[in-house]
Structures are given as C-alpha cells and as structure tokens.
Coordinates of C-alpha atoms in Angstrom, one line a residue:
X1 CA 1.6 -29.1 -8.6
X2 CA 0.4 -25.9 -7.1
X3 CA 0.0 -22.8 -9.3
X4 CA 2.7 -20.2 -8.9
X5 CA 0.1 -17.4 -8.3
X6 CA -1.6 -19.4 -5.5
X7 CA 1.8 -20.0 -3.9
X8 CA 2.5 -16.3 -4.0
X9 CA -0.8 -15.5 -2.3
X10 CA 0.1 -18.0 0.4
X11 CA 3.4 -16.3 1.0
X12 CA 1.8 -12.9 1.1
X13 CA -0.8 -14.0 3.7
X14 CA 1.9 -15.7 5.8
X15 CA 4.0 -12.5 5.7
X16 CA 1.0 -10.3 6.7
X17 CA 0.2 -12.6 9.6
X18 CA 3.8 -12.7 10.8
X19 CA 4.2 -8.9 10.6
X20 CA 0.8 -8.1 12.2
X21 CA 1.7 -10.4 15.1
X22 CA 5.1 -8.7 15.5
X23 CA 3.4 -5.2 15.5
X24 CA 0.6 -6.2 17.9
X25 CA 2.9 -7.9 20.4
X26 CA 5.5 -5.0 20.4
X27 CA 8.2 -7.0 18.7
X28 CA 8.1 -4.3 16.1
X29 CA 7.6 -1.2 18.1
X30 CA 5.6 1.9 17.2
X31 CA 7.7 4.3 15.2
X32 CA 10.2 1.6 14.2
X33 CA 11.6 2.0 10.7
X34 CA 11.2 -1.2 8.7
X35 CA 14.1 -2.7 6.7
X36 CA 12.9 -4.6 3.7
X37 CA 15.8 -7.0 3.9
X38 CA 15.3 -7.7 7.7
X39 CA 11.5 -8.2 7.2
X40 CA 12.0 -10.5 4.3
X41 CA 14.3 -12.6 6.5
X42 CA 11.9 -12.5 9.4
X43 CA 9.0 -13.7 7.3
X44 CA 11.0 -16.1 5.1
X45 CA 9.7 -14.6 1.9
X46 CA 11.0 -12.8 -1.1
X47 CA 10.8 -9.1 -1.6
X48 CA 7.8 -9.3 -3.9
X49 CA 5.4 -11.0 -1.4
X50 CA 6.8 -8.8 1.3
X51 CA 5.9 -5.6 -0.5
X52 CA 2.4 -6.9 -1.0
X53 CA 2.2 -7.7 2.7
X54 CA 3.4 -4.2 3.6
X55 CA 0.7 -2.7 1.3
X56 CA -1.9 -4.8 3.1
X57 CA -0.7 -3.5 6.5
X58 CA -0.8 0.1 5.2
X59 CA -4.4 -0.5 4.4
X60 CA -5.0 -1.6 8.0
X61 CA -3.1 1.5 9.2
X62 CA -0.5 -0.5 11.0
X63 CA 2.4 0.8 9.0
X64 CA 2.9 4.1 7.2
X65 CA 5.2 5.6 4.6
X66 CA 7.2 8.6 5.6
X67 CA 8.7 10.8 2.9
X68 CA 12.5 10.3 2.6
X69 CA 12.4 7.7 5.4
X70 CA 10.6 4.7 4.0
X71 CA 8.1 2.6 5.9
X72 CA 7.7 2.5 9.7
X73 CA 5.2 1.1 12.2
X74 CA 2.5 3.6 12.8
X75 CA 3.1 5.9 15.6
X76 CA 0.5 8.1 17.3
X77 CA 1.0 11.0 19.7
X78 CA -0.7 11.2 23.1
X79 CA -3.0 13.9 21.6
X80 CA -3.8 11.6 18.7
X81 CA -4.8 8.8 21.2
X82 CA -6.9 11.1 23.3
X83 CA -8.8 12.3 20.3
X84 CA -9.3 8.9 18.8
X85 CA -10.5 7.3 22.0
X86 CA -12.9 10.1 22.7
X87 CA -14.4 9.4 19.2
X88 CA -14.4 5.7 20.0
X89 CA -16.2 6.3 23.3
X90 CA -19.0 8.2 21.6
X91 CA -19.4 5.7 18.6
X92 CA -19.3 2.6 20.8
X93 CA -21.7 4.1 23.2
X94 CA -24.2 4.6 20.3
X95 CA -23.4 1.1 19.0
X96 CA -24.2 -0.5 22.4
X97 CA -27.4 1.5 22.6
X98 CA -28.5 0.2 19.2
X99 CA -27.3 -3.3 20.0
X100 CA -29.6 -3.4 23.0
X101 CA -32.5 -2.5 20.8
X102 CA -31.6 -4.7 17.7
X103 CA -29.6 -7.8 18.7
X104 CA -31.5 -11.1 18.4
X105 CA -31.6 -13.7 21.1
X106 CA -29.2 -15.8 19.1
X107 CA -26.8 -12.9 18.9
X108 CA -26.9 -12.2 22.6
X109 CA -26.1 -15.9 23.2
X110 CA -23.1 -15.6 20.9
X111 CA -22.0 -12.5 22.8
X112 CA -22.2 -14.5 26.1
X113 CA -20.2 -17.2 24.5
X114 CA -17.6 -14.7 23.4
X115 CA -17.3 -13.4 27.0
X116 CA -16.9 -16.9 28.3
X117 CA -14.2 -17.8 25.8
X118 CA -12.5 -14.5 26.5
X119 CA -12.2 -15.2 30.2
X120 CA -11.0 -18.8 29.7
X121 CA -8.3 -17.7 27.2
X122 CA -7.0 -15.0 29.6
X123 CA -6.9 -17.5 32.4
X124 CA -5.1 -20.1 30.4
X125 CA -2.8 -18.2 28.0
X126 CA -2.8 -14.6 29.2
X127 CA -4.2 -11.4 27.7
X128 CA -1.9 -11.5 24.7
X129 CA -3.7 -14.6 23.4
X130 CA -6.8 -12.5 23.0
X131 CA -5.5 -9.3 21.5
X132 CA -2.7 -10.7 19.4
X133 CA -4.4 -13.9 18.2
X134 CA -8.1 -12.8 18.4
X135 CA -10.1 -12.3 15.3
X136 CA -12.9 -9.8 14.6
X137 CA -15.4 -12.6 14.6
X138 CA -14.8 -13.4 18.3
X139 CA -14.2 -9.9 19.5
X140 CA -16.7 -8.6 22.0
X141 CA -16.7 -5.1 20.8
X142 CA -17.0 -6.1 17.1
X143 CA -20.0 -8.3 17.8
X144 CA -21.7 -5.4 19.5
X145 CA -21.0 -3.0 16.6
X146 CA -22.4 -5.6 14.2
X147 CA -25.4 -6.2 16.4
X148 CA -26.2 -2.5 16.2
X149 CA -27.4 -3.0 12.6
X150 CA -25.7 0.3 11.7
X151 CA -23.5 -0.1 8.7
X152 CA -21.9 3.3 9.2
X153 CA -20.8 2.6 12.7
X154 CA -19.4 -0.8 11.5
X155 CA -17.4 0.9 8.8
X156 CA -16.0 3.7 11.0
X157 CA -15.2 1.4 13.9
X158 CA -14.3 -2.0 12.4
X159 CA -12.5 -0.8 9.3
X160 CA -11.0 2.5 10.4
X161 CA -10.5 2.6 14.1
X162 CA -10.0 -1.0 15.4
X163 CA -7.1 -2.0 13.2
X164 CA -5.2 1.1 14.3
X165 CA -6.0 0.8 18.0
X166 CA -5.7 -3.0 18.3
X167 CA -2.0 -3.0 19.3
X168 CA -2.7 -0.3 22.0
X169 CA -5.8 -2.3 23.3
X170 CA -3.3 -5.1 23.9
X171 CA -0.9 -2.8 25.7
X172 CA -3.7 -1.1 27.7
X173 CA -5.1 -4.5 28.8
X174 CA -1.8 -5.7 30.1
X175 CA -1.3 -2.7 32.4
X176 CA -1.9 -3.0 36.1
X177 CA -4.5 -5.8 36.2
X178 CA -6.7 -3.9 33.6
X179 CA -7.7 -7.3 32.1
X180 CA -9.7 -8.3 35.2
X181 CA -11.4 -4.9 35.4
X182 CA -12.2 -5.0 31.7
X183 CA -13.9 -8.4 32.1
X184 CA -16.1 -7.0 34.8
X185 CA -17.0 -4.0 32.6
X186 CA -17.8 -6.3 29.7
X187 CA -20.2 -8.3 32.0
X188 CA -22.0 -5.1 32.9
X189 CA -22.3 -4.1 29.2
X190 CA -23.6 -7.5 28.3
X191 CA -26.1 -7.5 31.1
X192 CA -27.6 -4.2 29.9
X193 CA -27.8 -5.4 26.3
X194 CA -29.4 -8.7 27.4
X195 CA -32.0 -6.7 29.5
X196 CA -32.8 -4.5 26.4
X197 CA -31.7 -1.4 28.4
X198 CA -30.2 1.0 25.8
X199 CA -29.6 3.8 28.2
X200 CA -27.6 1.5 30.6
X201 CA -25.8 -0.2 27.7
X202 CA -24.6 3.1 26.3
X203 CA -23.6 4.3 29.8
X204 CA -21.6 1.2 30.7
X205 CA -19.8 1.1 27.3
X206 CA -18.8 4.8 27.5
X207 CA -17.6 4.2 31.1
X208 CA -15.6 1.1 29.9
X209 CA -13.9 3.0 27.1
X210 CA -13.2 6.0 29.3
X211 CA -11.5 3.7 31.9
X212 CA -9.4 2.1 29.2
X213 CA -8.5 5.5 27.8
X214 CA -7.4 7.0 31.1
X215 CA -5.4 3.8 31.9
X216 CA -3.6 3.9 28.6
X217 CA -2.9 7.6 28.5
X218 CA -1.5 7.5 32.1
X219 CA 0.8 4.7 31.2
X220 CA 1.9 6.4 28.0
X221 CA 2.8 9.6 29.9
X222 CA 4.7 7.5 32.4
X223 CA 6.6 5.7 29.7
X224 CA 7.4 9.0 28.0
X225 CA 8.8 10.3 31.2
X226 CA 11.1 7.3 31.6
X227 CA 12.1 7.1 28.0
X228 CA 10.3 3.8 27.3
X229 CA 7.3 5.2 25.4
X230 CA 6.4 4.0 22.0
X231 CA 3.5 6.2 20.9
X232 CA 3.8 9.7 22.2
X233 CA 7.6 9.8 22.0
X234 CA 7.6 11.5 18.6
X235 CA 5.3 14.4 19.4
X236 CA 2.8 15.8 21.9
X237 CA 1.1 18.8 20.3

C-alpha cells in the first residue's frame, strides 16, 4: 500500500505537468484568470494538490497572483518582451562565446545529437512536440548555456528567463515557417562552437535571438491589432 504523502506528491506532479502543458500550448491563454474549481476538474485532483501545483508554477513564473483578482496566467506587455529579449540576446551571445571556448568534444557531440533529434521531432510531430514536451536536458539553448561553464549565466537564463519565455518560444517558432529558419540558424551556431570560434558563435547566436524577437514582436503587434493577442493586450507602455 502506497504512503499517503507519496500519493500526494504524485498528484501534485501530475497537476503541474498538466497545467504547464496547457499554458505552453495556449489552452490556458496569457492573462487568463484561473478558477480553482475548473483547474481541479481539469487535472483530476483535489484542491490541496492543485494549490501546491499552482505554487510550483508561480515559482516558474508561468502564473502570477493579482491583488483582488486571484491567480492568472502570466501576461507580458510588448515592451516587457522587447526588454527581456534584448537581455536574452546579450546573455546568450556571451554564453555561446564561452561555450565555444569551454565545451568538451563529448558535449559538442551531444549538442549535435540534440540538433538531429530536434529536426526529426519537428518533421514527425510538429514544432509543438519540441517546445511543449521538450525538457531542459534536450534543449539546444540550455546545453549551450551549461557548456559555457558560467554558473551566473545558467542561473539567469535557465532559472529566471527560460521558464517565462518558453510559451512564447513555442508561439514564435510556429509563426510563418520560423521553425525551418530556426533550424538553419542553430546549425550555424553549432558550426561556430564546433570550430572553436567564439566571435562567430556569439554573432550567430545574437542574430538568431534578434530574428526570433523581431518575428514574435511583429506577430504580437498584428494580433493586438486584430484583437487576438495574448501578451501585449493588457498594456503597451
């Protein structure tokens, strides 16, 4: 007979996984208020495990508490995105530079395998299979950050930025064939790292992030104009 505490953890983990997938896929849209009763039904858990799951997602910055309104899916303005992605461009550029200098041969082989797997999954299951189901261990960008051997970059990017931006990476990649272009840019970044060319690795990563940023911001502004926008609908300072 399983221990009640262990069963509770299982329920919490299952609820976290279900809610995270709903947020990343857009089933729960940015800015949407979250009803405890509806979420408990969606996840098939009681309110205790659900509240623990919501606290976990708060830590990942995927949901936020709003005074007098309860909990909602995190919503960023267009200005928020522009600022965050400028920061991301700079930090990932540095990470790529240091990865080109520090990654071992085994790590570059793992990075190549990551690219191969990424391409196969997109071809077979679509881009959503990567950004919704993907883990940090098989994420191209995360592997580069870890390969930089810079614990501060890893903390800032992997803990603080990536969880918040992950749902929007999914949205960006699904716009206008962006996934194909992204694969080509990943290949260029990998090539520079494999050749131990830090200047080129930084340049190609910054270019890649800039293209993604421009693509996403343009789509957000378009959606805002047609009333379909998620982020950016609430405010553009």
